[in-house]
Coordinates of C-alpha atoms in Angstrom, one line a residue:
M126 CA -68.3 -14.7 117.8
T127 CA -70.3 -14.1 121.1
I128 CA -73.7 -15.8 121.1
T129 CA -75.8 -14.7 124.1
K130 CA -78.9 -16.3 125.6
R131 CA -80.7 -13.1 125.0
R132 CA -79.9 -13.2 121.3
L133 CA -81.1 -16.8 121.1
L134 CA -84.3 -16.0 122.8
E135 CA -85.0 -12.9 120.7
G136 CA -83.7 -13.9 117.3
G137 CA -84.3 -17.7 117.5
A138 CA -81.9 -20.5 117.2
A139 CA -82.4 -20.5 113.4
A140 CA -80.8 -17.1 113.2
V141 CA -77.8 -18.3 115.2
A142 CA -77.3 -21.3 112.9
A143 CA -77.6 -19.2 109.8
S144 CA -75.0 -16.8 111.1
L145 CA -72.6 -19.7 111.9
F146 CA -72.8 -21.3 108.5
A147 CA -73.7 -18.7 105.9
K148 CA -70.1 -18.6 104.8
A149 CA -69.6 -22.3 105.1
S150 CA -72.2 -23.3 102.5
R151 CA -70.8 -24.3 99.2
A152 CA -73.0 -24.8 96.1
Q153 CA -72.2 -28.0 94.2
R154 CA -70.5 -27.0 91.0
T155 CA -70.4 -28.8 87.7
G156 CA -67.3 -29.6 85.9
G157 CA -63.9 -30.1 87.6
D158 CA -60.2 -29.7 87.5
A159 CA -58.7 -32.5 85.4
A160 CA -55.3 -31.9 87.0
W161 CA -56.6 -32.5 90.5
P162 CA -55.5 -34.4 92.5
T163 CA -51.8 -34.3 91.7
K164 CA -50.7 -36.3 94.7
P165 CA -52.1 -38.6 97.4
V166 CA -55.2 -37.4 99.2
R167 CA -55.2 -37.6 103.0
I168 CA -58.3 -38.2 105.0
L169 CA -57.7 -37.3 108.7
V170 CA -59.8 -39.0 111.4
G171 CA -59.9 -37.6 114.9
F172 CA -60.6 -41.0 116.5
P173 CA -58.7 -44.2 117.0
A174 CA -58.7 -47.0 114.4
G175 CA -61.8 -49.1 114.7
A176 CA -64.0 -46.2 115.9
S177 CA -67.1 -45.5 113.8
P178 CA -65.8 -42.4 111.9
D179 CA -62.6 -44.4 111.1
L180 CA -64.6 -47.3 109.8
A181 CA -66.6 -45.0 107.6
A182 CA -63.4 -43.3 106.2
R183 CA -61.8 -46.7 105.5
A184 CA -64.9 -48.0 103.7
I185 CA -64.6 -45.2 101.1
A186 CA -60.9 -44.7 100.8
E187 CA -60.0 -47.4 98.3
P188 CA -63.0 -46.8 96.0
L189 CA -62.2 -43.1 96.1
S190 CA -58.6 -43.8 95.1
K191 CA -59.8 -45.7 92.0
I192 CA -61.9 -42.8 90.9
L193 CA -59.4 -40.1 91.7
R194 CA -56.5 -42.1 90.3
Q195 CA -54.3 -41.2 93.3
P196 CA -53.8 -43.0 96.6
V197 CA -56.3 -42.0 99.3
T198 CA -54.9 -42.6 102.8
V199 CA -56.6 -42.6 106.2
E200 CA -54.6 -41.1 109.1
N201 CA -55.8 -41.4 112.7
K202 CA -55.0 -38.5 115.1
P203 CA -57.3 -39.0 118.1
G204 CA -58.0 -36.2 120.6
A205 CA -60.5 -33.7 121.9
S206 CA -63.5 -35.5 120.4
G207 CA -62.1 -35.0 116.9
N208 CA -61.5 -31.3 117.3
L209 CA -57.7 -31.6 117.0
V210 CA -58.1 -33.1 113.5
A211 CA -60.8 -30.5 112.6
D212 CA -58.3 -27.8 113.4
Q213 CA -55.6 -29.5 111.3
V214 CA -58.0 -29.8 108.4
A215 CA -59.1 -26.2 108.7
K216 CA -55.5 -25.0 108.6
A217 CA -54.3 -27.4 105.8
T218 CA -52.8 -25.6 102.8
D219 CA -51.7 -28.4 100.5
D220 CA -55.1 -28.7 98.7
H221 CA -55.0 -32.5 99.3
T222 CA -55.9 -32.8 103.0
I223 CA -59.5 -33.4 104.0
G224 CA -61.2 -34.7 107.2
A225 CA -63.8 -37.3 108.1
L226 CA -65.5 -35.2 110.7
I227 CA -68.6 -35.8 112.9
N228 CA -71.6 -33.6 113.9
G229 CA -69.8 -31.9 116.8
N230 CA -66.8 -30.8 114.8
L231 CA -68.8 -29.1 112.1
T232 CA -71.7 -27.7 114.2
I233 CA -71.7 -27.2 117.9
A234 CA -67.9 -27.3 118.8
K235 CA -67.6 -23.5 119.0
L236 CA -70.8 -23.2 121.0
L237 CA -69.6 -25.8 123.5
N238 CA -66.1 -24.2 123.8
P239 CA -65.5 -20.7 122.3
A240 CA -61.7 -21.3 122.8
I241 CA -61.4 -23.9 120.1
P242 CA -58.9 -22.6 117.4
F243 CA -61.1 -23.2 114.3
D244 CA -64.4 -21.6 113.3
P245 CA -67.0 -23.6 111.4
E246 CA -68.4 -20.3 110.1
K247 CA -65.5 -19.8 107.8
D248 CA -62.9 -22.5 108.0
F249 CA -64.5 -25.5 106.2
A250 CA -65.8 -26.3 102.8
P251 CA -68.5 -29.0 103.1
I252 CA -67.9 -31.9 100.7
G253 CA -70.7 -34.3 101.5
L254 CA -72.2 -36.7 104.0
I255 CA -70.8 -40.3 104.2
G256 CA -73.4 -41.8 106.5
T257 CA -75.9 -41.2 109.2
A258 CA -77.2 -43.2 112.1
P259 CA -80.0 -42.7 114.7
L260 CA -79.4 -43.3 118.4
V261 CA -81.6 -45.7 120.4
L262 CA -83.3 -44.5 123.5
V263 CA -83.0 -47.3 126.0
V264 CA -84.0 -48.0 129.6
A265 CA -82.8 -50.6 132.1
G266 CA -83.9 -54.1 131.6
N267 CA -86.0 -54.0 134.8
A268 CA -88.1 -51.1 133.6
E269 CA -91.8 -51.7 133.9
G270 CA -93.8 -52.0 130.8
K271 CA -93.5 -53.6 127.3
T272 CA -94.6 -50.9 124.9
A273 CA -92.6 -47.8 124.1
A274 CA -95.3 -45.6 125.6
D275 CA -95.2 -47.7 128.8
L276 CA -91.5 -47.5 129.1
L277 CA -91.5 -43.8 128.5
L278 CA -94.1 -43.3 131.2
W279 CA -91.9 -45.4 133.5
G280 CA -88.9 -43.1 132.9
R281 CA -91.1 -40.1 133.4
N282 CA -92.4 -41.4 136.7
L283 CA -89.0 -42.0 138.1
G284 CA -88.7 -38.2 138.6
S285 CA -85.4 -36.4 139.2
G286 CA -84.0 -39.2 141.3
A287 CA -83.3 -41.1 138.0
K288 CA -80.1 -40.8 136.1
Y289 CA -79.2 -41.0 132.4
G290 CA -75.7 -41.8 131.2
T291 CA -73.7 -40.4 128.3
P292 CA -70.1 -40.8 127.0
G293 CA -69.3 -37.2 128.2
V294 CA -70.4 -33.6 128.6
G295 CA -71.4 -32.0 125.2
T296 CA -71.6 -35.3 123.3
V297 CA -74.6 -35.9 121.1
G298 CA -75.8 -38.5 123.6
H299 CA -75.8 -35.7 126.3
L300 CA -77.5 -33.0 124.2
G301 CA -79.9 -35.5 122.6
M302 CA -81.1 -36.6 126.1
E303 CA -81.6 -33.0 127.2
L304 CA -83.6 -32.4 124.0
I305 CA -85.7 -35.5 124.7
K306 CA -86.2 -34.5 128.3
S307 CA -87.6 -31.2 127.2
R308 CA -90.1 -32.9 124.9
A309 CA -91.1 -35.8 127.1
A310 CA -91.3 -34.4 130.6
I311 CA -88.4 -36.5 131.8
T312 CA -86.4 -35.1 134.7
A313 CA -83.6 -37.7 135.0
Q314 CA -80.2 -36.2 135.9
H315 CA -77.0 -36.4 133.8
K316 CA -74.2 -38.9 134.8
P317 CA -71.3 -38.7 132.3
Y318 CA -69.0 -41.7 131.7
T319 CA -65.8 -42.0 129.6
G320 CA -67.5 -43.9 126.8
N321 CA -70.5 -45.8 125.6
P322 CA -69.2 -49.2 126.9
Q323 CA -69.1 -47.7 130.4
V324 CA -72.7 -46.3 129.8
I325 CA -73.9 -49.8 129.1
A326 CA -72.1 -51.1 132.2
G327 CA -73.9 -48.4 134.2
L328 CA -77.3 -49.5 132.8
L329 CA -76.7 -53.1 133.5
A330 CA -75.6 -52.3 137.1
N331 CA -78.6 -50.0 137.6
E332 CA -76.4 -47.0 138.2
I333 CA -78.4 -45.2 135.5
Q334 CA -81.8 -45.8 134.1
L335 CA -81.8 -44.3 130.6
A336 CA -79.4 -43.6 127.8
L337 CA -79.0 -42.9 124.1
L338 CA -76.8 -45.5 122.4
P339 CA -75.7 -46.3 118.8
P340 CA -77.8 -49.1 117.4
G341 CA -74.8 -51.4 117.0
L342 CA -74.1 -51.2 120.8
A343 CA -77.7 -51.2 121.9
T344 CA -79.2 -54.0 119.8
P345 CA -77.4 -57.1 121.3
H346 CA -78.4 -56.0 124.8
I347 CA -82.0 -55.3 123.7
K348 CA -82.2 -58.8 122.1
S349 CA -80.9 -60.4 125.2
G350 CA -83.5 -58.6 127.4
K351 CA -80.8 -56.8 129.4
L352 CA -82.1 -53.5 128.1
K353 CA -85.4 -52.3 126.7
A354 CA -85.8 -49.9 123.8
I355 CA -88.2 -47.0 123.6
G356 CA -87.2 -46.2 120.0
V357 CA -84.8 -44.7 117.6
T358 CA -84.3 -41.0 117.2
S359 CA -84.5 -40.8 113.4
P360 CA -87.7 -39.4 111.8
E361 CA -88.4 -42.9 110.3
R362 CA -87.4 -46.4 111.1
S363 CA -83.8 -47.1 110.4
P364 CA -82.3 -50.1 108.5
L365 CA -79.7 -50.1 111.3
A366 CA -82.4 -51.2 113.8
A367 CA -85.3 -52.1 111.6
E368 CA -87.2 -53.9 114.3
L369 CA -87.4 -50.8 116.5
P370 CA -90.0 -48.1 116.4
T371 CA -89.2 -44.4 116.4
I372 CA -89.5 -42.2 119.5
R373 CA -92.2 -40.4 117.6
D374 CA -94.2 -43.6 117.9
A375 CA -94.1 -43.0 121.7
D376 CA -95.4 -39.4 121.0
V377 CA -92.0 -37.7 121.5
R378 CA -92.1 -34.9 119.0
G379 CA -89.5 -32.4 118.0
A380 CA -86.5 -34.5 119.2
D381 CA -85.4 -36.1 115.9
L382 CA -81.7 -36.6 116.0
E383 CA -79.0 -38.5 114.0
I384 CA -75.3 -38.8 114.3
W385 CA -73.3 -38.5 111.1
T386 CA -69.8 -38.5 109.5
A387 CA -69.0 -36.3 106.6
L388 CA -66.1 -35.2 104.5
A389 CA -65.0 -31.6 104.8
A390 CA -62.1 -29.7 103.3
P391 CA -60.4 -26.4 104.3
A392 CA -62.2 -23.4 103.1
S393 CA -59.2 -22.6 101.0
M394 CA -59.5 -25.7 98.8
K395 CA -60.3 -24.9 95.2
P396 CA -64.0 -25.1 94.4
A397 CA -63.3 -27.4 91.4
A398 CA -61.5 -29.8 93.8
V399 CA -64.4 -29.8 96.2
A400 CA -66.8 -30.5 93.3
R401 CA -64.7 -33.4 92.1
L402 CA -64.4 -34.8 95.6
N403 CA -68.2 -34.6 96.0
A404 CA -68.9 -36.3 92.7
A405 CA -66.5 -39.1 93.6
L406 CA -67.9 -39.5 97.1
V407 CA -71.5 -39.7 95.7
E408 CA -70.5 -42.3 93.2
V409 CA -68.7 -44.4 95.8
I410 CA -71.4 -44.4 98.5
S411 CA -74.1 -44.9 96.0
S412 CA -72.6 -48.3 95.0
P413 CA -74.4 -51.3 96.7
E414 CA -71.0 -52.7 97.8
V415 CA -69.9 -49.6 99.7
A416 CA -73.4 -49.0 101.0
E417 CA -73.5 -52.5 102.4
A418 CA -70.0 -52.1 103.9
L419 CA -71.1 -48.9 105.6
L420 CA -74.2 -50.5 107.0
K421 CA -72.1 -53.3 108.5
T422 CA -70.1 -50.6 110.3
G423 CA -73.1 -48.8 111.7
W424 CA -73.7 -46.2 109.0
Q425 CA -76.5 -45.7 106.5
A426 CA -75.0 -44.2 103.3
Q427 CA -76.3 -40.7 102.6
P428 CA -75.1 -39.4 99.2
G429 CA -75.7 -35.7 98.7
S430 CA -74.4 -32.4 97.7
P431 CA -72.2 -29.9 99.6
D432 CA -75.3 -27.8 100.0
A433 CA -77.2 -30.7 101.6
L434 CA -74.4 -31.1 104.1
A435 CA -74.4 -27.4 104.8
R436 CA -78.2 -27.6 105.5
R437 CA -77.6 -30.5 107.8
M438 CA -75.0 -28.4 109.7
R439 CA -77.4 -25.5 110.1
A440 CA -80.2 -27.8 111.3
D441 CA -78.0 -29.5 113.9
T442 CA -76.7 -26.1 115.1
T443 CA -80.3 -24.8 115.5
R444 CA -81.5 -27.9 117.4
L445 CA -78.5 -28.6 119.6
G446 CA -77.3 -25.1 119.9
G447 CA -80.5 -24.1 121.6
V448 CA -80.0 -26.9 124.1
I449 CA -76.4 -25.8 124.8
I450 CA -77.3 -22.2 125.4
M451 CA -80.5 -22.7 127.4
K452 CA -78.8 -25.3 129.6
G453 CA -75.5 -23.5 129.9
I454 CA -73.5 -26.5 128.8
H455 CA -69.8 -26.1 128.3
S456 CA -67.0 -28.5 127.3
E457 CA -63.2 -28.2 127.5
A458 CA -62.7 -30.5 124.6

């Protein structure tokens, strides 16, 4: 599919998103297939053990196995920001392989790199969200001001000589910062790193002045005074950083953003199996024990239907796809 800047401008990003995911949407169906699953279910994760998507998958695997009455295993196959696993999931034919995939795999991957070998428009059946998390907009600890509005003004006044750091081109941290820049009159320039730990090191060394970080990584440095927080990117305050305001409180509108991990199956998986997986997933993450386990690993449990996940996919594609096309961002991952 070729998506041009002219089409985006004329038709709107919403039309692009609708085209990308019209076929991916799956209505939640009642009932199920009593014979499924007939063997162990594999959850593929495209990141190393201990990474956030891996922790989310492992938090739900054992409870899912009890409901499905089959072993549920988690297999880590890191590479290409999770896109290698996404491709494997899309092409799986055994009806028992699913993926714990992130925003980028299910939304903007094709926009960032048209050469990736899977197509979110037709290759996935959404099962449901596992968890969501906001990012925290932080500035260096030597930033002038105490309130979120003061810190935002400081970042704005730095001009284009300032830099913001991200864990790489095309990451949610990168696209989110470009979205915030467009809404907050910030002109800081992008400096990519190899990961968020390196971004934090850059902030502490004053190589960069701003960044979007996961709450679990940002909060200790905020509490120590080494970094200052403008706010979280979720529409409302998050239990993952309950003490922090939202960026809306600093009058940054239209830049709401969350990272998320979700279960998705190949489009070829039987609808009854997708429905049963969704029902089991909702039951698991609605339990206080699993919700608490997810919270400890940096995720707020978000039980919902396949349609709810499909809507989230469309919304993210609309918001971040517009940034990708207008800024001409491209990734080789």
